[in-house]
PDB file of C-alpha atoms in Angstrom:
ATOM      1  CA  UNK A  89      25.634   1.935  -3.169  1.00 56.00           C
ATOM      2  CA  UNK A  90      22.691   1.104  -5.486  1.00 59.00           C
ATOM      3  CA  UNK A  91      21.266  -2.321  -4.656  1.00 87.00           C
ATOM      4  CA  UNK A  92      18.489  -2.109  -7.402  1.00 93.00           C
ATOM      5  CA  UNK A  93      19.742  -1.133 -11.060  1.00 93.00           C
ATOM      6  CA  UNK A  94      17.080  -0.135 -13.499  1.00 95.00           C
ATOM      7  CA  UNK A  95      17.746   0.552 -17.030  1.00 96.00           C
ATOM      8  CA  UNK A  96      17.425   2.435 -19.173  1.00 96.00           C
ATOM      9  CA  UNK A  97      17.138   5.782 -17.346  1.00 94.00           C
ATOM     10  CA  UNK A  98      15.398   7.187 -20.210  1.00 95.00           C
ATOM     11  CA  UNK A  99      13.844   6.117 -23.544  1.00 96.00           C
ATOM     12  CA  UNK A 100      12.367   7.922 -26.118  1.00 96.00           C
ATOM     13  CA  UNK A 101      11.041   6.330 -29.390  1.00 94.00           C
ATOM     14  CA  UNK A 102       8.658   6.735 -31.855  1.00 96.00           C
ATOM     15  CA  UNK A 103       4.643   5.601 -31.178  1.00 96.00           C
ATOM     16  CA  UNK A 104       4.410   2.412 -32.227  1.00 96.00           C
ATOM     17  CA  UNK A 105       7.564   0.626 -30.559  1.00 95.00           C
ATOM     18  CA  UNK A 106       8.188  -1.765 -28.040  1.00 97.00           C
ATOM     19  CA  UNK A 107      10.019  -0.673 -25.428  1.00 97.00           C
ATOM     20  CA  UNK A 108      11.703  -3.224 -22.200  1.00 97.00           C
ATOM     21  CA  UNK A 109      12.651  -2.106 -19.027  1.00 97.00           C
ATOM     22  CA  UNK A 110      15.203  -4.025 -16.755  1.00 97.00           C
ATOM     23  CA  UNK A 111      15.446  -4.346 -13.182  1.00 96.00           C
ATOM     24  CA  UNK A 112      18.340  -5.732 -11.385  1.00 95.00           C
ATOM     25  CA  UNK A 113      18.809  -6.815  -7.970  1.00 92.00           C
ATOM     26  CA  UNK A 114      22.642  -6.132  -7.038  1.00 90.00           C
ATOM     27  CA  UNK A 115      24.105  -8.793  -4.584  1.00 84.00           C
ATOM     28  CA  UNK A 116      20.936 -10.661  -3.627  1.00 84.00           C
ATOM     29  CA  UNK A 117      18.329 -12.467  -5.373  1.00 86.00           C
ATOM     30  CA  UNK A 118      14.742 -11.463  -5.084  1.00 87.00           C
ATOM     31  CA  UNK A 119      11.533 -13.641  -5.673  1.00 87.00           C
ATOM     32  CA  UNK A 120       9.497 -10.629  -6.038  1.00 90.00           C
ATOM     33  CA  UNK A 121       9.811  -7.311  -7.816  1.00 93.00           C
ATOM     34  CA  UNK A 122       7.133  -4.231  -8.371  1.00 94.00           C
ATOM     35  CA  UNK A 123       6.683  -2.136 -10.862  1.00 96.00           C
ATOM     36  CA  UNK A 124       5.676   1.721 -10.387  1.00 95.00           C
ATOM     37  CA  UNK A 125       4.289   4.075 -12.747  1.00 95.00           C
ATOM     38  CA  UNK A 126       4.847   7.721 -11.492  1.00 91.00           C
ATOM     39  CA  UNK A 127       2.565  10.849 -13.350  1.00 85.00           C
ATOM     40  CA  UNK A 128       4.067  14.021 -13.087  1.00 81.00           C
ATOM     41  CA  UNK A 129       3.768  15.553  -9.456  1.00 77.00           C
ATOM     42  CA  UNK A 130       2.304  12.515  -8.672  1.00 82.00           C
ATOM     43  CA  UNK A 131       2.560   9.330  -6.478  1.00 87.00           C
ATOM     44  CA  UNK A 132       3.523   6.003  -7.582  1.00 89.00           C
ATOM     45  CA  UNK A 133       1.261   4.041  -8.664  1.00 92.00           C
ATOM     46  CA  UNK A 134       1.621   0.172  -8.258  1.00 92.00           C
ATOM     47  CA  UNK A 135       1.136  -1.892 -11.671  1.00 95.00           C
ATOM     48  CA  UNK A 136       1.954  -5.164 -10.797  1.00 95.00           C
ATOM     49  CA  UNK A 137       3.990  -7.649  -8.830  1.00 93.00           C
ATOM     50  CA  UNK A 138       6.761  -9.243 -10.431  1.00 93.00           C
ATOM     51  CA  UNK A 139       7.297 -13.420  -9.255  1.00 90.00           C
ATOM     52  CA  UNK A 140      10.386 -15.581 -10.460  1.00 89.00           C
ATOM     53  CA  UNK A 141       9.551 -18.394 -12.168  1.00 86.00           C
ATOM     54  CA  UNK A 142       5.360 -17.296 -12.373  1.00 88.00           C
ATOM     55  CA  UNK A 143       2.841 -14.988 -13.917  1.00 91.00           C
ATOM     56  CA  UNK A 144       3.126 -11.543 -12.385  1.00 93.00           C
ATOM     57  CA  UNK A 145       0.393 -10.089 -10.438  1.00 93.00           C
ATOM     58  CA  UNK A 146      -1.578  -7.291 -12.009  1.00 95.00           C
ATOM     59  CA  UNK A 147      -3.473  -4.351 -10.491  1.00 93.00           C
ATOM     60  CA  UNK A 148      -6.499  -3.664 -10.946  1.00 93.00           C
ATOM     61  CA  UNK A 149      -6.962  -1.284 -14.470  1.00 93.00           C
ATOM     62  CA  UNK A 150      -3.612  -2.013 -15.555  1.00 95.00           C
ATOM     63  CA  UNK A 151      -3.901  -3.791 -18.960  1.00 94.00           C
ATOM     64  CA  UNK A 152      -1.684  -7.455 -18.816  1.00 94.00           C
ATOM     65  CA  UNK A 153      -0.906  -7.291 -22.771  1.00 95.00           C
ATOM     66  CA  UNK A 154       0.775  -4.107 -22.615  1.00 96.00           C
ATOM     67  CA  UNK A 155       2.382  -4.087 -20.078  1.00 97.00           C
ATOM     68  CA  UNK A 156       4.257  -7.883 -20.013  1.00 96.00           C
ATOM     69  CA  UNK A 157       5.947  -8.529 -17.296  1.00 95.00           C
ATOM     70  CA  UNK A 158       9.055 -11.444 -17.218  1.00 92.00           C
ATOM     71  CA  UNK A 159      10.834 -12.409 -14.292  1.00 92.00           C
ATOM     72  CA  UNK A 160      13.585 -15.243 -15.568  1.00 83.00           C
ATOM     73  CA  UNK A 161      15.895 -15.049 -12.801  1.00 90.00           C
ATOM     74  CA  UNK A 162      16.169 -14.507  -9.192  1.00 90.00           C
ATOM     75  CA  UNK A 163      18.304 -10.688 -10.069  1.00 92.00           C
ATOM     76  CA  UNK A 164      16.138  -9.904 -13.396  1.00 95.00           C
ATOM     77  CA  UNK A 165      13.015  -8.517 -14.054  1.00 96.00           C
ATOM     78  CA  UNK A 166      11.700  -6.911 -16.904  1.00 96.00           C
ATOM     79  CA  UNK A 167       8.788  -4.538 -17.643  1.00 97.00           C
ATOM     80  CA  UNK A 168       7.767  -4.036 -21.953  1.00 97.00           C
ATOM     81  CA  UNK A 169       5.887  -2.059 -22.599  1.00 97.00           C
ATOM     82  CA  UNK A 170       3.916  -3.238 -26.144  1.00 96.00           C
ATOM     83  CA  UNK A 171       3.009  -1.046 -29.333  1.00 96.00           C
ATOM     84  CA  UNK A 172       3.821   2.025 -26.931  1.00 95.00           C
ATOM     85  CA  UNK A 173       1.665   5.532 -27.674  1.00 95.00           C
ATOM     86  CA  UNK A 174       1.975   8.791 -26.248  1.00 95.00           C
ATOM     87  CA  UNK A 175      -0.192   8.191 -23.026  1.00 94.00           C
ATOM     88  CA  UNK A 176       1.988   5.697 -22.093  1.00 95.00           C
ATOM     89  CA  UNK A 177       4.585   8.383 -21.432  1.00 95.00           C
ATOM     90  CA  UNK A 178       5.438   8.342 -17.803  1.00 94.00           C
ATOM     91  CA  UNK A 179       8.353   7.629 -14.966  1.00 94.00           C
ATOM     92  CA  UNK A 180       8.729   3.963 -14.247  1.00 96.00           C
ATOM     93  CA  UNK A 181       9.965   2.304 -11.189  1.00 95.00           C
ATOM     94  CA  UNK A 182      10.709  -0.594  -9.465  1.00 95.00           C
ATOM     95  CA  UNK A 183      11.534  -2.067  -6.293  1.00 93.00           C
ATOM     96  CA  UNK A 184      12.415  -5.301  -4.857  1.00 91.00           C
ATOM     97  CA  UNK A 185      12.741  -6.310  -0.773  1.00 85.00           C
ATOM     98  CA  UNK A 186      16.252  -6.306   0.155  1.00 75.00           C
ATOM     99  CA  UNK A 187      17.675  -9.501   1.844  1.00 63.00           C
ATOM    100  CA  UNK A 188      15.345 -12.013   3.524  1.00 61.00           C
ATOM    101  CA  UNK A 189      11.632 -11.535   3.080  1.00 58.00           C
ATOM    102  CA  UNK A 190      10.960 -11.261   6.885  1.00 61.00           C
ATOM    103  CA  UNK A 191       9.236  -8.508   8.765  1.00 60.00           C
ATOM    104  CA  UNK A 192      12.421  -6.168   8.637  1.00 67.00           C
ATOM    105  CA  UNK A 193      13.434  -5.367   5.291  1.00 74.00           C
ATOM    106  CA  UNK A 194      12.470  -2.572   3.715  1.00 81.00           C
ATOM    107  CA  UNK A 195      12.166  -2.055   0.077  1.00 85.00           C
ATOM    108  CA  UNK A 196      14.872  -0.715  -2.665  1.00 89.00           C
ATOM    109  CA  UNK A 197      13.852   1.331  -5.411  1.00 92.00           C
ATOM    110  CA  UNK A 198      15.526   1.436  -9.203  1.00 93.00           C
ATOM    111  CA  UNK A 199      16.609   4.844 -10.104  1.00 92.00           C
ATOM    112  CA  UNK A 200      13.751   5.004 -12.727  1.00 93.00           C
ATOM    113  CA  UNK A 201      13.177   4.987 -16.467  1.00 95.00           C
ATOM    114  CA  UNK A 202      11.769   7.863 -17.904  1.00 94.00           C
ATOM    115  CA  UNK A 203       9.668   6.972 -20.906  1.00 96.00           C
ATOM    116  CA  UNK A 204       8.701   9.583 -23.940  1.00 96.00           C
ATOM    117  CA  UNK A 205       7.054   8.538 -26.743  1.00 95.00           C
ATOM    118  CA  UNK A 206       6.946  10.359 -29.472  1.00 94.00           C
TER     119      UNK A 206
ATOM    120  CA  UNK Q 241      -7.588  -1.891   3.297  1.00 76.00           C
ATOM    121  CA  UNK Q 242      -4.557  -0.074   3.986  1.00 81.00           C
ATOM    122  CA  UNK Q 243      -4.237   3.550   3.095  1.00 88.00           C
ATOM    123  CA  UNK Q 244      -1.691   6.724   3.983  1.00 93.00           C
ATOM    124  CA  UNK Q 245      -2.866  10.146   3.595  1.00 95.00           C
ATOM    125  CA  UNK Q 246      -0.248  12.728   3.500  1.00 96.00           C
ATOM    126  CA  UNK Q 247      -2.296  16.417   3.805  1.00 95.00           C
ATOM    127  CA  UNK Q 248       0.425  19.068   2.530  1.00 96.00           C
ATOM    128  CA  UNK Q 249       1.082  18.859  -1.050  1.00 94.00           C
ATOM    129  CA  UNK Q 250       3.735  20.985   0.143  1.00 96.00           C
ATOM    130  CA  UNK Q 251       6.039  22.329   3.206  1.00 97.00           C
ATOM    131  CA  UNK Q 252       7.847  25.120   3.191  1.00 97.00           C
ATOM    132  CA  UNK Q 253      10.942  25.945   5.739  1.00 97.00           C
ATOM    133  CA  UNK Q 254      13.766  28.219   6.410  1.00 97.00           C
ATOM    134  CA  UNK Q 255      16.788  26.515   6.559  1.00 97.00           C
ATOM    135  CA  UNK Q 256      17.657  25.950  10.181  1.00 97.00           C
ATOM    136  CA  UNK Q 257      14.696  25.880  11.586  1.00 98.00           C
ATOM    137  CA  UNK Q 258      12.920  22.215  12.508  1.00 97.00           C
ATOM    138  CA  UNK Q 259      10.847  20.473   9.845  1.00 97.00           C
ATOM    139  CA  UNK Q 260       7.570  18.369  10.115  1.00 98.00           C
ATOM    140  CA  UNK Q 261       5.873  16.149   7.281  1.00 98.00           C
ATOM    141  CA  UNK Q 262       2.965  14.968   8.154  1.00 98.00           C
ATOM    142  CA  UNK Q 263       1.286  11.257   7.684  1.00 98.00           C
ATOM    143  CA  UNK Q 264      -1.678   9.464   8.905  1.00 97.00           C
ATOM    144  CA  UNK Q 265      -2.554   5.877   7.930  1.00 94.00           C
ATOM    145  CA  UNK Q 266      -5.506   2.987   8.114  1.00 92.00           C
ATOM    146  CA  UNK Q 267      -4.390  -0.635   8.564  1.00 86.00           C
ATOM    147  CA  UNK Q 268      -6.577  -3.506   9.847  1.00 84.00           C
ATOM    148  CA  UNK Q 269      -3.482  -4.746  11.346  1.00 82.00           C
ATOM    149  CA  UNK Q 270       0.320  -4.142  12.609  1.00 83.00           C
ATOM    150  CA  UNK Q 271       1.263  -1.451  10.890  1.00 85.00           C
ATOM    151  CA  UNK Q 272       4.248  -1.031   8.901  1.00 89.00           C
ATOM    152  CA  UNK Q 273       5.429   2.269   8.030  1.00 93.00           C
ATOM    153  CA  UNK Q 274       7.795   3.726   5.668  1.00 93.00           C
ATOM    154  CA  UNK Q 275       9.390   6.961   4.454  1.00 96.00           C
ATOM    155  CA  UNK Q 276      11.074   7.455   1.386  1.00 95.00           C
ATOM    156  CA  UNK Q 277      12.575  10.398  -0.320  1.00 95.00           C
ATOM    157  CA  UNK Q 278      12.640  11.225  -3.921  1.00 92.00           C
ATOM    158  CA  UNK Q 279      14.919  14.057  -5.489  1.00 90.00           C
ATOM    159  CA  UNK Q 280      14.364  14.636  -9.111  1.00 85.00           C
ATOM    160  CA  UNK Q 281      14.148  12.121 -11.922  1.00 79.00           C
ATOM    161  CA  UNK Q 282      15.373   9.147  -9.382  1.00 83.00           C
ATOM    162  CA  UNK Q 283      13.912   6.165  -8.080  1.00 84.00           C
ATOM    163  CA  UNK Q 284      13.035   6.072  -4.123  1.00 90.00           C
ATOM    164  CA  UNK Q 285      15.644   6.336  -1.067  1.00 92.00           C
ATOM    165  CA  UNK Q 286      14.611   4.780   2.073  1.00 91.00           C
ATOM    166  CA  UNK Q 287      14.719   7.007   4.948  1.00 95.00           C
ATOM    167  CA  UNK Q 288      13.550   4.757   8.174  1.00 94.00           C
ATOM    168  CA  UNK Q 289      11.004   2.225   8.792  1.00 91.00           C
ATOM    169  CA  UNK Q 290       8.266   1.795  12.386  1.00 91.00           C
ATOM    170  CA  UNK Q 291       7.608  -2.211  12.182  1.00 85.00           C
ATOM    171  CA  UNK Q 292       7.663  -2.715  15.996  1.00 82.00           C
ATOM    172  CA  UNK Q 293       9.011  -1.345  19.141  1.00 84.00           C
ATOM    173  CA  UNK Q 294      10.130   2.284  19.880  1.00 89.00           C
ATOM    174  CA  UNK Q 295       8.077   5.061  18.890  1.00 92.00           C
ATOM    175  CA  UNK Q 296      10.554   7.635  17.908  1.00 95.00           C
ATOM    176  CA  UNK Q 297      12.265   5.916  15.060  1.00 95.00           C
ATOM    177  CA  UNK Q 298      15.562   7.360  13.741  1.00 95.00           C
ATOM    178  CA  UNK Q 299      16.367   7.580  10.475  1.00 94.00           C
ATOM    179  CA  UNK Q 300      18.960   8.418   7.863  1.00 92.00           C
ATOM    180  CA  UNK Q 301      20.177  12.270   6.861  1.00 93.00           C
ATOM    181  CA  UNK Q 302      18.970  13.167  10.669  1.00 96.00           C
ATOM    182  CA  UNK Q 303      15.329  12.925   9.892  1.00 97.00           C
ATOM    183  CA  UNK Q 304      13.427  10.513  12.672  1.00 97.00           C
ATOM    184  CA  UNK Q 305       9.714   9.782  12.819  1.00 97.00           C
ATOM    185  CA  UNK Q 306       7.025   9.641  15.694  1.00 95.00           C
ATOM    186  CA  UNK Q 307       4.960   6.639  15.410  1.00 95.00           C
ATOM    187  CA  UNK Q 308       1.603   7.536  17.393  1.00 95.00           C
ATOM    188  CA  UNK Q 309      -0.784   4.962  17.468  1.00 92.00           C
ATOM    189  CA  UNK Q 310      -4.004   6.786  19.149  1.00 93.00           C
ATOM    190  CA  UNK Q 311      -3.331   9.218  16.226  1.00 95.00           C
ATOM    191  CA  UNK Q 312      -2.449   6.553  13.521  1.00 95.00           C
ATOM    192  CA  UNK Q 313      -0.153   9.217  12.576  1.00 97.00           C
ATOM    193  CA  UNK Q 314       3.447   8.536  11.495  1.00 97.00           C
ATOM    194  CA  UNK Q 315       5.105  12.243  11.115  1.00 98.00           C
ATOM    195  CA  UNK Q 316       8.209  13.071   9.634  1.00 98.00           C
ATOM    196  CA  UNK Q 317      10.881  15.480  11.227  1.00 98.00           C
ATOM    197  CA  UNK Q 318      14.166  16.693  11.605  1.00 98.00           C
ATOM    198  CA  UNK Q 319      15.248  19.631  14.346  1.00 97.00           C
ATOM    199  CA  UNK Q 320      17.302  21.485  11.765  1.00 97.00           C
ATOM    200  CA  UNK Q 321      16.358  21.536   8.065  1.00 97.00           C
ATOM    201  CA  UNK Q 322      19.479  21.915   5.209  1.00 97.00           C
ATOM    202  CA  UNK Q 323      18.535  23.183   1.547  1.00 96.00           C
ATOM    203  CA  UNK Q 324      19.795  19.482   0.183  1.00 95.00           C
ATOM    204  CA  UNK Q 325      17.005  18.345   2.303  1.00 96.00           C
ATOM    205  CA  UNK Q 326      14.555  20.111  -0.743  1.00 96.00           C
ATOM    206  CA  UNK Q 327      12.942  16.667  -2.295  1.00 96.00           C
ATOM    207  CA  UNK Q 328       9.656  14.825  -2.554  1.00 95.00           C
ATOM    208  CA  UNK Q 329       8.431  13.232   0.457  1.00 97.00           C
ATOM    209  CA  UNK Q 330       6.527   9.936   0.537  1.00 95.00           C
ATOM    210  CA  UNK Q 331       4.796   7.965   3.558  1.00 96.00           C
ATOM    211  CA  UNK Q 332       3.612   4.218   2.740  1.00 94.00           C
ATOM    212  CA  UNK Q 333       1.797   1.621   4.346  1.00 91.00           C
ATOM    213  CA  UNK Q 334       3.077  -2.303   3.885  1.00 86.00           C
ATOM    214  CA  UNK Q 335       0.427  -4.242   2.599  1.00 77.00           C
ATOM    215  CA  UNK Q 336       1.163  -6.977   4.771  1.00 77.00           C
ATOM    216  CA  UNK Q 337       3.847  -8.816   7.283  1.00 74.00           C
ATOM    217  CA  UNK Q 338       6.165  -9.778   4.887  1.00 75.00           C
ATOM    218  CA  UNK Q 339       8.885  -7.319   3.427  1.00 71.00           C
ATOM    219  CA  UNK Q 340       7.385  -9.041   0.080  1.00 74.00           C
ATOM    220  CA  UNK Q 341       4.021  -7.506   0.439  1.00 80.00           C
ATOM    221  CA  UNK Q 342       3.481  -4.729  -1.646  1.00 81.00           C
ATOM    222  CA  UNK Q 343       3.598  -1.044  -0.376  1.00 86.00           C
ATOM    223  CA  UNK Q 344       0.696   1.813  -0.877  1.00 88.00           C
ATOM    224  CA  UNK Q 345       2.019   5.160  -1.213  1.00 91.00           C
ATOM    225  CA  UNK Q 346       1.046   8.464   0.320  1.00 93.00           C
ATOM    226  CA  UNK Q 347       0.585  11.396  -2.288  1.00 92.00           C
ATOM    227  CA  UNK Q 348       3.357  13.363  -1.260  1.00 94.00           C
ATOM    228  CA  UNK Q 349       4.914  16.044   0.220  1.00 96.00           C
ATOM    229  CA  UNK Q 350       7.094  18.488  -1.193  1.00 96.00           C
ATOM    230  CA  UNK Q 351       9.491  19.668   1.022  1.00 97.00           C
ATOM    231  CA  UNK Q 352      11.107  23.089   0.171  1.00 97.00           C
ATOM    232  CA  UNK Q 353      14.184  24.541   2.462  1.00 97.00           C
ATOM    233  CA  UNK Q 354      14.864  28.674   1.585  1.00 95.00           C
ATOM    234  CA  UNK Q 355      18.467  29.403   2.327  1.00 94.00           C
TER     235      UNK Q 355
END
């Protein structure tokens, strides 16, 4: 079964609106989380690393304020995405390590939120 | 830096017959390799992961991967490919030791199976 829950699976609101994100981790608690934006036909592209009980980690290009990142809890983090516009339309994803952050874990992915803004 | 390169866009096979998707990567360090499969409009399934020891690593669905380290490849393949295996395809690269360190993706592969 799903060890990562992610909803919603899909949004679509008017340009303009906030919109959050949440990621869960089922069963286990995870320090860090990432968030993925996916293009159509395209790869995933890593926006930023999500750390309980710090500021997350942004990559490079990725703008902090509109994309704020919260992660409250060791099983919750969330992804808002601010004042959203229609180029902010995309598949986001994210993904935490399952079990103890050794060598050996792989990690889990949500099932995705598709975003459409109007 | 770390990187994966995945050359087909796409890969087409008759059901049947064996599949390969193929993956280099560049690491400055141990290597840890991934693939995941994506069907349509969901997240990421993990497939198998190389972080040390045998070669030929085994996998879920049947697929297995051949970790070759004079090639830094890290191909895909399965000796008999179903339609249900039809999906996107994605190789990645760990950033780093820990299963904390982020993880670069490949571009892609789509992998089509004809009846």
């Amino acid at each position: 079964g799903a060890v990562v829950s992610q909803h919603p699976s899909r949004v679509i609101c008017k340009s303009g609106t906030s919109v959050k994100i949440e990621c869960r981790s089922l069963d286990f608690q995870a320090t860090t989380m990432f968030w993925y934006r996916q293009f159509p036909k395209q790869s995933l592209m890593l926006m930023a690393t999500s750390n309980e009980g710090s500021k997350a980690t942004y990559e490079q290009g990725v703008e902090k304020d509109k994309f704020l990142i919260n992660h409250a809890s060791l099983t919750l983090s969330t992804l808002t995405v601010t004042s959203a516009h229609p180029e902010d339309s995309s598949f986001y994803i994210c993904s935490a390590p399952f079990g103890v952050p050794g060598n050996n874990q792989p990690q889990h992915f949500g099932d995705g939120t598709r975003l459409s803004i109007l | 830096a770390q990187s994966v390169a995945q050359p087909e866009d796409q890969v087409n096979v008759a059901e049947g017959n064996p599949l390969t998707v193929k993956c280099t990567y560049s690491v400055s360090g141990n290597p840890y390799l991934f693939w995941y499969v994506q069907y349509p409009n969901r997240g990421l399934q993990f497939l198998l992961k190389y972080i040390t020891g045998d070669n030929l690593v085994k996998g879920s669905y049947g697929f297995e991967a051949e970790f070759n380290k004079s090639q830094t490849s890290f191909h895909l393949k399965k000796p008999s490919a179903l339609v249900s295996d039809s999906a996107l395809y994605f190789c990645a690269v760990r950033a780093g030791y820990s299963s904390a360190s982020k993880i670069i993706f490949g571009s892609g592969t789509r992998l089509s199976i004809r009846p």
